[in-house]
Coordinates of C-alpha atoms in Angstrom, one line a residue:
M16 CA -0.7 -33.4 -10.5
I17 CA -3.4 -35.2 -11.0
T18 CA -4.3 -38.4 -13.0
T19 CA -7.7 -39.9 -13.7
D20 CA -9.8 -41.0 -16.4
I21 CA -12.2 -38.7 -16.4
G22 CA -11.9 -34.9 -15.5
I23 CA -14.8 -34.4 -14.8
I24 CA -16.3 -30.4 -14.5
G25 CA -18.7 -29.9 -12.1
A26 CA -19.8 -31.7 -8.8
G27 CA -23.4 -31.3 -8.8
P28 CA -25.5 -34.8 -9.0
V29 CA -25.2 -35.1 -13.1
G30 CA -21.1 -35.0 -11.9
L31 CA -21.6 -37.4 -8.8
F32 CA -24.2 -39.9 -10.9
A33 CA -21.0 -40.3 -13.9
V34 CA -19.0 -41.1 -11.0
F35 CA -21.0 -44.1 -10.9
E36 CA -21.8 -45.1 -14.5
A37 CA -18.2 -44.4 -14.4
G38 CA -16.6 -46.2 -12.2
L39 CA -19.2 -49.8 -13.8
L40 CA -17.0 -49.4 -17.1
K41 CA -13.4 -49.2 -14.1
M42 CA -13.0 -45.8 -14.8
R43 CA -11.8 -43.8 -12.8
C44 CA -13.1 -39.7 -11.9
H45 CA -11.7 -37.0 -10.5
L46 CA -14.1 -34.1 -9.7
I47 CA -13.5 -30.1 -9.4
D48 CA -16.3 -27.6 -8.7
A49 CA -15.8 -23.8 -7.8
L50 CA -17.9 -24.2 -4.8
P51 CA -16.2 -25.2 -1.6
Q52 CA -19.4 -28.6 -1.4
V53 CA -20.1 -31.2 -3.6
G54 CA -23.8 -31.0 -4.8
G55 CA -23.9 -27.5 -7.1
Q56 CA -26.8 -26.0 -7.2
L57 CA -29.1 -28.1 -5.0
S58 CA -27.1 -27.9 -1.9
E59 CA -25.1 -24.5 -2.5
I60 CA -29.1 -22.8 -3.8
Y61 CA -32.1 -25.2 -1.7
P62 CA -30.4 -27.7 0.1
Q63 CA -34.3 -28.0 1.6
K64 CA -36.3 -27.6 -1.4
P65 CA -38.6 -30.7 -2.3
I66 CA -37.1 -32.4 -5.4
Y67 CA -40.5 -34.7 -7.1
D68 CA -39.6 -36.2 -10.4
I69 CA -37.0 -38.3 -9.1
P70 CA -37.4 -42.3 -10.2
G71 CA -38.1 -44.2 -7.0
F72 CA -38.8 -41.2 -4.5
P73 CA -42.4 -39.6 -4.4
A74 CA -40.3 -37.0 -2.7
V75 CA -36.8 -36.4 -1.4
N76 CA -35.3 -32.7 -0.7
A77 CA -31.9 -32.1 -2.7
Q78 CA -29.2 -32.3 0.0
E79 CA -31.0 -35.5 1.1
L80 CA -30.5 -36.7 -2.9
V81 CA -27.3 -35.3 -2.9
D82 CA -26.2 -37.8 0.3
N83 CA -27.5 -40.0 -1.5
L84 CA -25.3 -40.2 -4.7
M85 CA -22.5 -39.8 -2.7
E86 CA -22.5 -43.4 -0.7
Q87 CA -23.8 -44.5 -4.5
I88 CA -20.9 -43.9 -5.4
A89 CA -18.2 -43.4 -2.2
P90 CA -17.3 -47.6 -3.6
F91 CA -15.6 -46.1 -6.7
H92 CA -13.4 -44.0 -4.2
P93 CA -13.7 -40.2 -6.8
T94 CA -11.6 -38.0 -6.2
F95 CA -12.5 -34.3 -5.5
T96 CA -10.9 -30.9 -6.2
L97 CA -14.0 -28.0 -4.3
G98 CA -13.3 -24.7 -4.1
E99 CA -10.9 -24.3 -7.4
R100 CA -12.3 -22.8 -10.9
V101 CA -10.8 -24.4 -13.6
E102 CA -9.6 -21.9 -15.9
N103 CA -7.3 -24.1 -19.1
L104 CA -8.1 -27.0 -21.3
E105 CA -4.1 -27.9 -23.1
R106 CA -4.5 -31.0 -25.5
Q107 CA -1.6 -33.3 -25.3
A108 CA 0.0 -34.7 -28.1
D109 CA -1.5 -38.6 -26.8
G110 CA -5.6 -36.7 -26.9
S111 CA -5.6 -36.3 -22.8
F112 CA -6.2 -32.9 -21.7
Y113 CA -4.2 -31.1 -18.5
I114 CA -7.6 -29.0 -16.2
T115 CA -5.3 -25.7 -15.0
T116 CA -8.2 -24.0 -11.7
N117 CA -7.5 -20.9 -10.7
E118 CA -5.0 -22.2 -7.9
Q119 CA -2.5 -24.3 -10.5
T120 CA -4.0 -27.7 -9.0
V121 CA -3.2 -30.0 -13.3
V122 CA -5.3 -32.6 -13.5
H123 CA -4.5 -35.4 -16.9
C124 CA -7.3 -37.1 -17.8
Q125 CA -8.2 -39.9 -21.0
V126 CA -11.4 -37.4 -21.1
V127 CA -13.1 -34.4 -20.3
V128 CA -17.0 -34.0 -19.0
I129 CA -18.7 -31.0 -18.1
A130 CA -21.5 -30.9 -15.8
G131 CA -21.4 -27.6 -14.4
G132 CA -24.8 -27.5 -14.5
L133 CA -25.5 -23.6 -15.5
G134 CA -21.7 -22.8 -15.1
C135 CA -21.0 -20.2 -13.0
F136 CA -24.4 -18.4 -12.0
E137 CA -26.4 -15.7 -10.4
P138 CA -29.8 -15.3 -9.5
R139 CA -32.0 -12.8 -12.2
K140 CA -33.3 -10.0 -10.0
P141 CA -36.2 -8.6 -11.2
E142 CA -36.3 -4.6 -11.3
I143 CA -38.2 -3.7 -8.1
E144 CA -37.6 0.1 -6.6
G145 CA -35.4 -0.6 -3.3
L146 CA -35.1 -4.2 -4.0
E147 CA -31.0 -4.4 -3.5
A148 CA -30.8 -2.1 -0.4
F149 CA -33.6 -4.9 1.4
E150 CA -30.9 -7.8 0.4
G151 CA -30.2 -10.1 4.3
K152 CA -33.1 -7.9 5.1
G153 CA -36.0 -9.8 4.5
V154 CA -35.5 -10.0 0.5
A155 CA -33.4 -13.2 -0.8
Y156 CA -33.5 -15.0 -4.3
M157 CA -33.1 -19.2 -2.3
I158 CA -34.7 -20.6 0.7
K159 CA -31.6 -23.0 2.0
N160 CA -33.0 -23.2 5.4
P161 CA -37.0 -23.0 6.1
E162 CA -37.4 -23.0 9.3
L163 CA -36.8 -19.7 9.2
L164 CA -39.5 -19.0 7.6
R165 CA -41.8 -21.2 10.6
D166 CA -44.8 -18.7 11.6
R167 CA -43.6 -16.2 9.3
R168 CA -45.2 -14.2 6.3
V169 CA -43.7 -14.7 2.9
V170 CA -44.2 -13.6 -0.5
L171 CA -42.2 -15.4 -3.8
A172 CA -42.4 -14.2 -6.9
G173 CA -42.0 -16.1 -10.1
G174 CA -44.3 -18.9 -12.1
G175 CA -41.8 -21.5 -12.9
D176 CA -40.9 -24.6 -10.0
S177 CA -39.2 -23.1 -7.6
A178 CA -41.9 -20.9 -7.5
L179 CA -44.6 -23.6 -7.1
D180 CA -42.7 -26.3 -4.9
W181 CA -41.9 -23.8 -2.5
T182 CA -45.4 -22.4 -2.1
V183 CA -46.4 -25.9 -2.2
F184 CA -43.6 -26.5 0.8
L185 CA -44.1 -23.4 3.1
A186 CA -47.8 -23.9 3.3
N187 CA -47.2 -26.2 6.1
I188 CA -44.5 -24.2 7.5
A189 CA -45.1 -19.9 7.3
K190 CA -47.9 -18.1 9.2
E191 CA -48.6 -16.9 5.5
V192 CA -47.2 -17.6 2.3
T193 CA -48.3 -15.6 -1.1
L194 CA -47.5 -15.6 -4.4
I195 CA -47.6 -13.8 -7.5
H196 CA -47.0 -14.3 -10.8
R197 CA -47.4 -11.9 -14.1
S198 CA -49.4 -14.2 -16.1
D199 CA -52.2 -16.6 -15.2
S200 CA -50.2 -19.5 -16.1
F201 CA -47.4 -21.2 -15.7
R202 CA -44.2 -22.7 -17.0
G203 CA -43.9 -25.2 -13.8
A204 CA -45.4 -28.3 -13.8
P205 CA -48.3 -29.3 -14.5
D206 CA -49.1 -30.7 -11.7
S207 CA -47.4 -28.9 -9.4
A208 CA -49.7 -25.3 -11.0
E209 CA -52.6 -28.0 -9.7
K210 CA -51.4 -27.9 -6.4
V211 CA -50.9 -24.2 -5.6
F212 CA -54.6 -24.0 -7.3
E213 CA -56.7 -25.9 -5.3
L214 CA -54.9 -24.4 -2.1
A215 CA -54.9 -20.9 -3.2
N216 CA -59.2 -22.9 -3.4
E217 CA -58.8 -24.2 0.0
G218 CA -57.9 -20.2 1.0
R219 CA -54.5 -22.0 2.6
I220 CA -52.2 -19.6 0.4
N221 CA -52.4 -16.2 -1.3
L222 CA -52.1 -16.1 -5.0
I223 CA -52.2 -13.0 -7.2
L224 CA -52.1 -13.5 -10.5
Q225 CA -51.0 -11.3 -13.8
S226 CA -48.9 -8.9 -11.7
N227 CA -46.2 -7.8 -10.8
I228 CA -43.9 -5.9 -7.1
S229 CA -43.3 -2.8 -8.6
R230 CA -41.8 -0.8 -4.5
V231 CA -40.2 -2.6 -1.7
S232 CA -39.8 -0.4 1.4
G233 CA -39.2 -1.0 5.7
N234 CA -37.8 0.2 8.4
G235 CA -34.4 -1.3 9.1
H236 CA -35.8 -4.8 7.3
L237 CA -38.5 -5.4 4.8
Q238 CA -42.6 -4.8 6.1
E239 CA -44.0 -4.1 2.9
I240 CA -44.3 -4.8 -0.5
A241 CA -46.3 -3.0 -3.2
I242 CA -47.8 -4.8 -5.9
T243 CA -49.3 -3.1 -9.6
A244 CA -51.7 -5.4 -11.7
K245 CA -52.2 -5.8 -15.0
D246 CA -54.5 -2.7 -15.3
K247 CA -51.5 -0.4 -12.6
T248 CA -53.3 0.1 -9.7
V249 CA -51.7 -0.9 -7.1
T250 CA -52.0 -2.6 -3.9
N251 CA -50.1 -2.6 -0.4
L252 CA -49.2 -6.2 1.4
A253 CA -47.5 -6.2 4.4
T254 CA -44.5 -9.5 4.6
D255 CA -41.9 -10.4 6.5
H256 CA -40.1 -11.8 3.4
L257 CA -39.7 -11.5 0.3
I258 CA -38.1 -14.6 -2.4
P259 CA -37.9 -13.4 -6.3
L260 CA -37.8 -16.9 -7.7
F261 CA -37.0 -16.2 -11.1
G262 CA -34.0 -18.4 -12.3
L263 CA -30.5 -18.0 -12.2
T264 CA -28.0 -16.3 -14.9
P265 CA -25.9 -18.6 -16.9
K266 CA -21.8 -17.7 -17.1
L267 CA -19.8 -19.8 -19.4
G268 CA -17.3 -19.0 -17.9
P269 CA -13.6 -19.9 -19.4
I270 CA -15.3 -22.9 -21.0
A271 CA -16.2 -20.4 -23.8
D272 CA -12.8 -20.4 -25.1
W273 CA -12.2 -23.9 -26.0
G274 CA -14.3 -24.5 -29.0
L275 CA -16.9 -26.0 -28.6
Q276 CA -20.0 -25.0 -30.9
I277 CA -22.5 -22.7 -28.0
D278 CA -25.8 -21.5 -28.7
K279 CA -27.0 -19.2 -26.3
S280 CA -25.0 -19.7 -23.4
A281 CA -25.0 -23.8 -23.7
I282 CA -22.9 -25.8 -25.3
E283 CA -24.1 -27.9 -28.1
V284 CA -24.3 -31.9 -28.3
D285 CA -24.5 -34.9 -30.4
T286 CA -27.8 -36.8 -28.7
T287 CA -25.9 -39.6 -29.5
D288 CA -23.4 -40.5 -26.6
Y289 CA -23.0 -36.0 -25.9
S290 CA -20.5 -35.4 -27.2
T291 CA -19.5 -31.8 -28.6
N292 CA -17.5 -30.9 -31.8
V293 CA -14.3 -31.4 -30.4
E294 CA -13.0 -34.5 -29.3
R295 CA -13.3 -36.7 -26.4
L296 CA -15.1 -33.7 -24.2
Y297 CA -18.9 -34.5 -23.2
A298 CA -20.9 -31.9 -21.6
I299 CA -24.0 -33.3 -19.9
G300 CA -26.7 -32.0 -17.7
D301 CA -28.5 -28.4 -17.9
I302 CA -25.1 -26.7 -19.2
N303 CA -25.7 -28.6 -22.9
T304 CA -28.6 -28.8 -25.9
Y305 CA -30.0 -30.7 -28.2
P306 CA -32.9 -30.4 -29.5
G307 CA -36.1 -31.2 -27.2
K308 CA -33.4 -30.7 -24.4
L309 CA -35.4 -30.9 -20.6
K310 CA -33.8 -29.5 -18.0
L311 CA -34.2 -32.2 -15.6
I312 CA -32.2 -33.8 -13.1
L313 CA -33.0 -37.2 -14.3
C314 CA -31.9 -36.5 -17.6
G315 CA -28.8 -35.8 -17.0
F316 CA -28.8 -38.9 -15.1
H317 CA -29.9 -40.8 -19.0
E318 CA -26.7 -38.2 -20.7
A319 CA -24.0 -39.9 -18.4
A320 CA -24.9 -42.9 -18.6
L321 CA -25.2 -42.8 -22.6
M322 CA -21.8 -41.1 -22.5
C323 CA -19.8 -43.0 -20.5
Q324 CA -19.8 -46.1 -22.6
S325 CA -19.0 -43.3 -24.9
A326 CA -16.3 -42.5 -23.8
F327 CA -14.6 -46.1 -21.8
K328 CA -13.5 -46.2 -25.4
Y329 CA -10.6 -43.0 -24.7
V330 CA -9.2 -44.8 -21.6
Y331 CA -9.3 -48.3 -23.0
P332 CA -8.7 -47.8 -26.5
S333 CA -7.2 -52.1 -26.6
Q334 CA -10.7 -53.0 -24.9
K335 CA -13.8 -53.8 -25.4
L336 CA -17.3 -52.7 -23.2
S337 CA -17.9 -55.7 -21.6
F338 CA -20.6 -55.8 -18.7
K339 CA -19.2 -59.0 -16.5
Y340 CA -19.6 -58.2 -13.2
T341 CA -20.6 -59.6 -9.7
T342 CA -21.9 -57.8 -6.7
V343 CA -20.1 -58.0 -3.6
N344 CA -21.6 -56.5 -0.3
G345 CA -24.1 -55.1 -2.9
I346 CA -20.6 -53.5 -4.8
P347 CA -20.3 -54.5 -8.6
V348 CA -17.7 -56.8 -8.9
F349 CA -15.5 -57.4 -12.7

């Protein structure tokens, strides 16, 4: 059995930063993640995707952010169980929890923090004729290595941040970039949308609005897509790659059976400390919901900080929260 102060379910960026905030308060953490590596969606789905809204970084790619977080938390010696899925949560008589994974790993902790991003997730696949037949043959739902797209013809579909950010990024790599969106406005950040419109006006990308991809075709590999406009006219476009970016479908898995208040596959929390309706159980990051919720990494960092302030009372019930510490070689020492 693994014994720790805080058991964190999810080793994405928010879960990792929670280790830092907990470490400042001398609380030990053990992280569990179904993925075989830390980083969550950042490492698994888009490790090379640029991120523009992390304070102090005009731009940082996703994997670099994960690596920096791992370096930041190293002084607090967190432990990890990776490649295993949490299956059961059992409260003990003293209020603590046993967390059990599908491999029968058991973690005993005073506090449980769910930082599972979107929980178990899979890409949303649009209804396009022939799409699945070309998966892995020109059709992909994520970009892990953008260098594979260098000097290639690439079509992106979607209107959120991922579609916009990748369009901007690939404009300097791919031979031809086309962004197709069903509307004439975007859901993503206005600044990113403005950059996309500028690239289109400069002729560096093709921007096709109020249209949908209706069919894909090819001979063993993707060669062409059919685009249906709002007026039902159909245009064919030759391409090497199609990357639909329509977000992820969240699946809470066993978490849905833990007595938590759930709203549309997200866990309701109290914004004073991001606690759930179950005592000693918190939810931070994209997996939680509350009025005004923004699914941003930096918001998850804020939630992690407040959560740790609240969790302290369960780990050290006889102590008052104190911030009296100094640093030695840049490492906090209490």
